[in-house]
mmCIF file of C-alpha atoms in Angstrom:
data_model
loop_
_atom_site.group_PDB
_atom_site.id
_atom_site.type_symbol
_atom_site.label_atom_id
_atom_site.label_comp_id
_atom_site.label_asym_id
_atom_site.label_seq_id
_atom_site.Cartn_x
_atom_site.Cartn_y
_atom_site.Cartn_z
ATOM 1 C CA UNK A 154 5.491 10.367 7.992
ATOM 2 C CA UNK A 155 7.917 10.734 5.087
ATOM 3 C CA UNK A 156 7.732 7.635 2.918
ATOM 4 C CA UNK A 157 10.721 6.283 0.933
ATOM 5 C CA UNK A 158 10.499 5.778 -2.830
ATOM 6 C CA UNK A 159 10.705 1.975 -2.610
ATOM 7 C CA UNK A 160 7.686 1.899 -0.297
ATOM 8 C CA UNK A 161 5.698 4.378 -2.414
ATOM 9 C CA UNK A 162 6.375 2.239 -5.523
ATOM 10 C CA UNK A 163 4.912 -0.791 -3.691
ATOM 11 C CA UNK A 164 1.853 1.224 -2.622
ATOM 12 C CA UNK A 165 1.218 2.931 -6.001
ATOM 13 C CA UNK A 166 -1.070 0.162 -7.397
ATOM 14 C CA UNK A 167 -3.236 0.355 -4.248
ATOM 15 C CA UNK A 168 -3.135 4.182 -4.376
ATOM 16 C CA UNK A 169 -4.090 4.082 -8.071
ATOM 17 C CA UNK A 170 -7.114 1.865 -7.258
ATOM 18 C CA UNK A 171 -8.080 4.095 -4.253
ATOM 19 C CA UNK A 172 -7.998 1.244 -1.728
ATOM 20 C CA UNK A 173 -5.452 2.677 0.723
ATOM 21 C CA UNK A 174 -6.463 4.006 4.105
ATOM 22 C CA UNK A 175 -7.017 7.753 4.263
ATOM 23 C CA UNK A 176 -3.792 8.393 6.199
ATOM 24 C CA UNK A 177 -1.640 6.168 3.983
ATOM 25 C CA UNK A 178 -3.125 7.722 0.848
ATOM 26 C CA UNK A 179 -2.322 11.167 2.238
ATOM 27 C CA UNK A 180 1.285 10.111 2.917
ATOM 28 C CA UNK A 181 1.657 8.775 -0.622
ATOM 29 C CA UNK A 182 0.080 11.920 -2.057
ATOM 30 C CA UNK A 183 2.517 14.064 -0.085
ATOM 31 C CA UNK A 184 5.454 12.057 -1.433
ATOM 32 C CA UNK A 185 4.184 12.367 -5.031
ATOM 33 C CA UNK A 186 4.080 16.144 -4.723
ATOM 34 C CA UNK A 187 7.849 16.219 -4.246
ATOM 35 C CA UNK A 188 9.060 13.174 -6.236
ATOM 36 C CA UNK A 189 9.017 13.361 -10.042
ATOM 37 C CA UNK A 190 10.112 9.731 -10.442
ATOM 38 C CA UNK A 191 7.212 8.368 -8.418
ATOM 39 C CA UNK A 192 4.784 10.675 -10.247
ATOM 40 C CA UNK A 193 6.096 9.229 -13.489
ATOM 41 C CA UNK A 194 5.527 5.715 -12.134
ATOM 42 C CA UNK A 195 1.926 6.647 -11.269
ATOM 43 C CA UNK A 196 1.424 8.077 -14.770
ATOM 44 C CA UNK A 197 2.725 4.805 -16.187
ATOM 45 C CA UNK A 198 0.085 2.953 -14.147
ATOM 46 C CA UNK A 199 -2.588 5.240 -15.610
ATOM 47 C CA UNK A 200 -1.272 4.555 -19.104
ATOM 48 C CA UNK A 201 -1.240 0.809 -18.457
ATOM 49 C CA UNK A 202 -4.806 0.944 -17.175
ATOM 50 C CA UNK A 203 -5.881 2.829 -20.290
ATOM 51 C CA UNK A 204 -4.130 0.320 -22.509
ATOM 52 C CA UNK A 205 -5.816 -2.575 -20.702
ATOM 53 C CA UNK A 206 -9.218 -0.938 -21.138
ATOM 54 C CA UNK A 207 -8.548 -0.409 -24.845
ATOM 55 C CA UNK A 208 -7.401 -4.013 -25.207
ATOM 56 C CA UNK A 209 -10.487 -5.234 -23.380
ATOM 57 C CA UNK A 210 -12.694 -3.164 -25.689
ATOM 58 C CA UNK A 211 -10.956 -4.628 -28.740
ATOM 59 C CA UNK A 212 -11.397 -8.119 -27.319
ATOM 60 C CA UNK A 213 -15.108 -7.505 -26.765
ATOM 61 C CA UNK A 214 -15.458 -6.288 -30.342
ATOM 62 C CA UNK A 215 -13.585 -9.337 -31.622
ATOM 63 C CA UNK A 216 -15.776 -11.629 -29.500
ATOM 64 C CA UNK A 217 -18.913 -9.949 -30.771
ATOM 65 C CA UNK A 218 -17.718 -10.251 -34.383
ATOM 66 C CA UNK A 219 -16.911 -13.945 -33.888
ATOM 67 C CA UNK A 220 -20.371 -14.529 -32.435
ATOM 68 C CA UNK A 221 -22.011 -12.725 -35.364
ATOM 69 C CA UNK A 222 -20.107 -14.962 -37.764
ATOM 70 C CA UNK A 223 -21.349 -18.037 -35.919
ATOM 71 C CA UNK A 224 -24.945 -16.780 -36.107
ATOM 72 C CA UNK A 225 -24.529 -16.068 -39.831
ATOM 73 C CA UNK A 226 -23.350 -19.613 -40.421
ATOM 74 C CA UNK A 227 -26.383 -20.937 -38.589
ATOM 75 C CA UNK A 228 -28.747 -18.887 -40.757
ATOM 76 C CA UNK A 229 -27.063 -19.785 -44.041
ATOM 77 C CA UNK A 230 -26.364 -23.476 -43.590
ATOM 78 C CA UNK A 231 -28.934 -24.249 -40.894
ATOM 79 C CA UNK A 232 -26.361 -26.645 -39.596
ATOM 80 C CA UNK A 233 -27.554 -26.573 -36.048
ATOM 81 C CA UNK A 234 -25.424 -29.389 -34.500
ATOM 82 C CA UNK A 235 -22.106 -28.061 -35.868
ATOM 83 C CA UNK A 236 -22.958 -24.475 -34.953
ATOM 84 C CA UNK A 237 -23.950 -25.533 -31.439
ATOM 85 C CA UNK A 238 -20.585 -27.241 -31.001
ATOM 86 C CA UNK A 239 -18.827 -24.074 -32.184
ATOM 87 C CA UNK A 240 -20.745 -21.955 -29.680
ATOM 88 C CA UNK A 241 -19.926 -24.363 -26.860
ATOM 89 C CA UNK A 242 -16.229 -24.325 -27.766
ATOM 90 C CA UNK A 243 -16.222 -20.542 -27.987
ATOM 91 C CA UNK A 244 -17.962 -20.235 -24.629
ATOM 92 C CA UNK A 245 -15.568 -22.724 -23.044
ATOM 93 C CA UNK A 246 -12.536 -20.811 -24.328
ATOM 94 C CA UNK A 247 -13.999 -17.547 -23.075
ATOM 95 C CA UNK A 248 -14.695 -18.975 -19.622
ATOM 96 C CA UNK A 249 -11.215 -20.517 -19.495
ATOM 97 C CA UNK A 250 -9.563 -17.183 -20.359
ATOM 98 C CA UNK A 251 -11.563 -15.366 -17.671
ATOM 99 C CA UNK A 252 -10.769 -18.015 -15.042
ATOM 100 C CA UNK A 253 -7.077 -17.879 -15.913
ATOM 101 C CA UNK A 254 -7.007 -14.084 -15.704
ATOM 102 C CA UNK A 255 -8.757 -14.175 -12.323
ATOM 103 C CA UNK A 256 -6.420 -16.808 -10.886
ATOM 104 C CA UNK A 257 -3.350 -14.948 -12.146
ATOM 105 C CA UNK A 258 -4.607 -11.751 -10.491
ATOM 106 C CA UNK A 259 -5.223 -13.386 -7.105
ATOM 107 C CA UNK A 260 -2.058 -13.774 -5.034
ATOM 108 C CA UNK A 261 -1.279 -14.912 -1.522
ATOM 109 C CA UNK A 262 1.759 -14.623 0.705
ATOM 110 C CA UNK A 263 3.596 -17.838 1.464
ATOM 111 C CA UNK A 264 3.325 -19.147 5.004
ATOM 112 C CA UNK A 265 6.441 -19.296 7.171
ATOM 113 C CA UNK A 266 6.152 -23.095 7.254
ATOM 114 C CA UNK A 267 6.467 -23.239 3.449
ATOM 115 C CA UNK A 268 10.098 -22.076 3.657
ATOM 116 C CA UNK A 269 12.460 -25.030 3.967
ATOM 117 C CA UNK A 270 15.806 -23.313 4.548
ATOM 118 C CA UNK A 271 17.696 -20.009 4.423
ATOM 119 C CA UNK A 272 21.419 -19.767 3.710
ATOM 120 C CA UNK A 273 23.654 -16.697 3.684
ATOM 121 C CA UNK A 274 26.817 -17.072 1.604
ATOM 122 C CA UNK A 275 29.847 -15.096 0.428
ATOM 123 C CA UNK A 276 29.853 -12.847 -1.530
ATOM 124 C CA UNK A 277 26.900 -11.796 0.551
ATOM 125 C CA UNK A 278 23.683 -13.165 -0.898
ATOM 126 C CA UNK A 279 20.733 -15.042 0.556
ATOM 127 C CA UNK A 280 19.369 -18.324 -0.808
ATOM 128 C CA UNK A 281 15.802 -19.216 0.229
ATOM 129 C CA UNK A 282 14.593 -22.746 -0.557
ATOM 130 C CA UNK A 283 10.894 -23.642 -0.388
ATOM 131 C CA UNK A 284 9.340 -26.871 0.799
ATOM 132 C CA UNK A 285 8.490 -29.510 -1.835
ATOM 133 C CA UNK A 286 5.356 -28.550 -3.745
ATOM 134 C CA UNK A 287 5.632 -24.846 -2.837
ATOM 135 C CA UNK A 288 6.177 -22.105 -5.422
ATOM 136 C CA UNK A 289 6.699 -18.345 -5.486
ATOM 137 C CA UNK A 290 6.471 -15.842 -8.332
ATOM 138 C CA UNK A 291 7.180 -12.611 -6.446
ATOM 139 C CA UNK A 292 9.400 -11.317 -3.649
ATOM 140 C CA UNK A 293 9.905 -8.073 -1.681
ATOM 141 C CA UNK A 294 12.680 -7.237 0.760
ATOM 142 C CA UNK A 295 14.314 -4.317 2.550
ATOM 143 C CA UNK A 296 17.140 -3.687 5.041
ATOM 144 C CA UNK A 297 16.711 -1.875 8.379
ATOM 145 C CA UNK A 298 18.401 -1.402 11.746
ATOM 146 C CA UNK A 299 17.166 -2.636 15.129
ATOM 147 C CA UNK A 300 18.453 -1.926 18.663
ATOM 148 C CA UNK A 301 21.233 -4.162 19.985
ATOM 149 C CA UNK A 302 22.262 -3.263 23.513
ATOM 150 C CA UNK A 303 23.924 0.167 23.426
ATOM 151 C CA UNK A 304 24.210 0.047 19.630
ATOM 152 C CA UNK A 305 22.279 -1.351 16.692
ATOM 153 C CA UNK A 306 22.408 -4.238 14.235
ATOM 154 C CA UNK A 307 21.173 -4.654 10.678
ATOM 155 C CA UNK A 308 18.407 -6.990 9.591
ATOM 156 C CA UNK A 309 16.752 -8.008 6.329
ATOM 157 C CA UNK A 310 12.954 -8.389 5.948
ATOM 158 C CA UNK A 311 11.652 -10.656 3.168
ATOM 159 C CA UNK A 312 8.194 -11.477 1.773
ATOM 160 C CA UNK A 313 7.291 -14.116 -0.872
ATOM 161 C CA UNK A 314 4.063 -14.337 -2.870
ATOM 162 C CA UNK A 315 2.471 -16.714 -5.405
ATOM 163 C CA UNK A 316 -0.531 -16.355 -7.727
ATOM 164 C CA UNK A 317 -3.370 -18.846 -7.461
ATOM 165 C CA UNK A 318 -2.761 -19.862 -11.106
ATOM 166 C CA UNK A 319 0.922 -20.708 -10.588
ATOM 167 C CA UNK A 320 0.136 -22.477 -7.343
ATOM 168 C CA UNK A 321 -2.542 -24.589 -9.037
ATOM 169 C CA UNK A 322 -0.359 -25.542 -12.008
ATOM 170 C CA UNK A 323 2.945 -25.777 -10.106
ATOM 171 C CA UNK A 324 4.682 -22.853 -11.807
ATOM 172 C CA UNK A 325 7.043 -20.304 -10.325
ATOM 173 C CA UNK A 326 10.255 -20.559 -8.345
ATOM 174 C CA UNK A 327 11.176 -23.087 -5.707
ATOM 175 C CA UNK A 328 14.301 -21.091 -4.785
ATOM 176 C CA UNK A 329 15.000 -17.371 -4.420
ATOM 177 C CA UNK A 330 18.387 -15.662 -4.383
ATOM 178 C CA UNK A 331 18.610 -12.149 -2.941
ATOM 179 C CA UNK A 332 21.861 -10.557 -4.068
ATOM 180 C CA UNK A 333 23.830 -7.497 -2.912
ATOM 181 C CA UNK A 334 22.781 -8.020 0.709
ATOM 182 C CA UNK A 335 24.398 -5.668 3.222
ATOM 183 C CA UNK A 336 27.358 -7.646 4.681
ATOM 184 C CA UNK A 337 26.495 -6.330 8.165
ATOM 185 C CA UNK A 338 23.085 -8.055 8.183
ATOM 186 C CA UNK A 339 22.960 -10.458 11.142
ATOM 187 C CA UNK A 340 19.273 -11.428 11.121
ATOM 188 C CA UNK A 341 16.634 -12.189 8.483
ATOM 189 C CA UNK A 342 12.903 -11.866 9.139
ATOM 190 C CA UNK A 343 9.823 -12.933 7.178
ATOM 191 C CA UNK A 344 6.539 -11.044 6.797
ATOM 192 C CA UNK A 345 3.324 -11.511 4.839
ATOM 193 C CA UNK A 346 2.774 -8.957 2.103
ATOM 194 C CA UNK A 347 -0.762 -8.151 3.291
ATOM 195 C CA UNK A 348 0.772 -7.073 6.622
ATOM 196 C CA UNK A 349 3.255 -4.676 4.968
ATOM 197 C CA UNK A 350 1.480 -1.578 6.247
ATOM 198 C CA UNK A 351 1.684 -2.856 9.828
ATOM 199 C CA UNK A 352 5.389 -3.576 9.386
ATOM 200 C CA UNK A 353 6.085 -0.199 7.794
ATOM 201 C CA UNK A 354 4.229 1.612 10.573
ATOM 202 C CA UNK A 355 7.187 1.014 12.876
ATOM 203 C CA UNK A 356 9.892 2.142 10.421
ATOM 204 C CA UNK A 357 11.524 5.559 10.803
ATOM 205 C CA UNK A 358 14.249 7.193 8.771
ATOM 206 C CA UNK A 359 17.282 8.445 10.681
ATOM 207 C CA UNK A 360 19.201 11.614 9.870
ATOM 208 C CA UNK A 361 21.818 9.545 8.008
ATOM 209 C CA UNK A 362 19.096 8.125 5.755
ATOM 210 C CA UNK A 363 19.112 4.660 7.340
ATOM 211 C CA UNK A 364 15.736 3.011 7.994
ATOM 212 C CA UNK A 365 15.292 1.681 11.511
ATOM 213 C CA UNK A 366 12.802 0.168 13.965
ATOM 214 C CA UNK A 367 12.770 0.857 17.691
ATOM 215 C CA UNK A 368 10.773 -2.331 18.317
ATOM 216 C CA UNK A 369 10.140 -5.376 16.148
ATOM 217 C CA UNK A 370 6.438 -5.844 15.328
ATOM 218 C CA UNK A 371 4.828 -9.247 15.785
ATOM 219 C CA UNK A 372 4.331 -9.458 12.006
ATOM 220 C CA UNK A 373 8.096 -10.053 11.561
ATOM 221 C CA UNK A 374 9.173 -13.667 12.117
ATOM 222 C CA UNK A 375 12.772 -14.745 12.516
ATOM 223 C CA UNK A 376 14.138 -16.851 9.639
ATOM 224 C CA UNK A 377 17.883 -16.736 10.265
ATOM 225 C CA UNK A 378 20.372 -15.325 12.767
ATOM 226 C CA UNK A 379 24.156 -15.334 12.508
ATOM 227 C CA UNK A 380 25.636 -17.340 15.377
ATOM 228 C CA UNK A 381 28.434 -14.854 16.024
ATOM 229 C CA UNK A 382 26.969 -11.408 15.471
ATOM 230 C CA UNK A 383 30.441 -9.872 15.840
ATOM 231 C CA UNK A 384 31.966 -11.964 13.043
ATOM 232 C CA UNK A 385 33.241 -10.197 9.945
ATOM 233 C CA UNK A 386 31.881 -12.877 7.589
ATOM 234 C CA UNK A 387 28.814 -15.080 7.403
ATOM 235 C CA UNK A 388 30.699 -18.368 7.278
ATOM 236 C CA UNK A 389 29.348 -19.252 10.737
ATOM 237 C CA UNK A 390 25.791 -18.376 9.773
ATOM 238 C CA UNK A 391 23.119 -20.761 10.993
ATOM 239 C CA UNK A 392 20.657 -21.703 8.173
ATOM 240 C CA UNK A 393 17.023 -21.877 9.119
ATOM 241 C CA UNK A 394 15.182 -25.197 9.199
ATOM 242 C CA UNK A 395 11.426 -25.783 9.484
ATOM 243 C CA UNK A 396 11.912 -26.214 13.251
ATOM 244 C CA UNK A 397 13.959 -23.061 13.820
ATOM 245 C CA UNK A 398 11.941 -21.022 11.350
ATOM 246 C CA UNK A 399 8.650 -21.768 13.023
ATOM 247 C CA UNK A 400 9.969 -21.861 16.577
ATOM 248 C CA UNK A 401 11.691 -18.478 16.635
ATOM 249 C CA UNK A 402 9.830 -15.293 15.798
ATOM 250 C CA UNK A 403 10.629 -11.604 15.877
ATOM 251 C CA UNK A 404 10.347 -9.805 19.217
ATOM 252 C CA UNK A 405 13.458 -11.373 20.762
ATOM 253 C CA UNK A 406 12.226 -14.957 20.491
#
């Protein structure tokens, strides 16, 4: 299967860490052999990884030096209580930094129920509002075609994520605006980022370069549908509510 650049860019971190399935890794590798831009993006990941390793090494050296200074103070002044406090503070700061890094690295996809409403406006852009207390710090989306009787219609697929750190401390966005949306889009679907491979498995590229699905997978859930699919504008668009968002899902529901 020939993968598009936008999909390869999403998969590059997983490819770099060698956690893709054998078939998906082979597809990405085949794309890299013919795409200089994506190879450059992979090289950038390698460079970033090297820089992070160097920074981590420097941090370890700095930590070791700080600890040696603390031990020297203990030997010279024999001020055990003050030195013990310093060690405790240092250890606490170290643990805090590691916990923060871990929580920032762990992300989850938002649940469908955490989306409060979806509005499509002119000029064509999509506003997604989250429920109170919900936050997002990352989004992915793409446009594709699906069958519609004897023809086809265009749809938009969207995914929202949040890190455990931002979720815990109430950071991130409560609203997302997706701009430059294809004006012919008549439906918007939601998917979880961890199910991206299952969603992409059903995508094919037509001869005109358009991405399309013959059937909607169960991992796509309906967020919004224009009331009059033949309308030239989205003024009659029906915004999603918690009831409609959770009650209508992909496969024709």
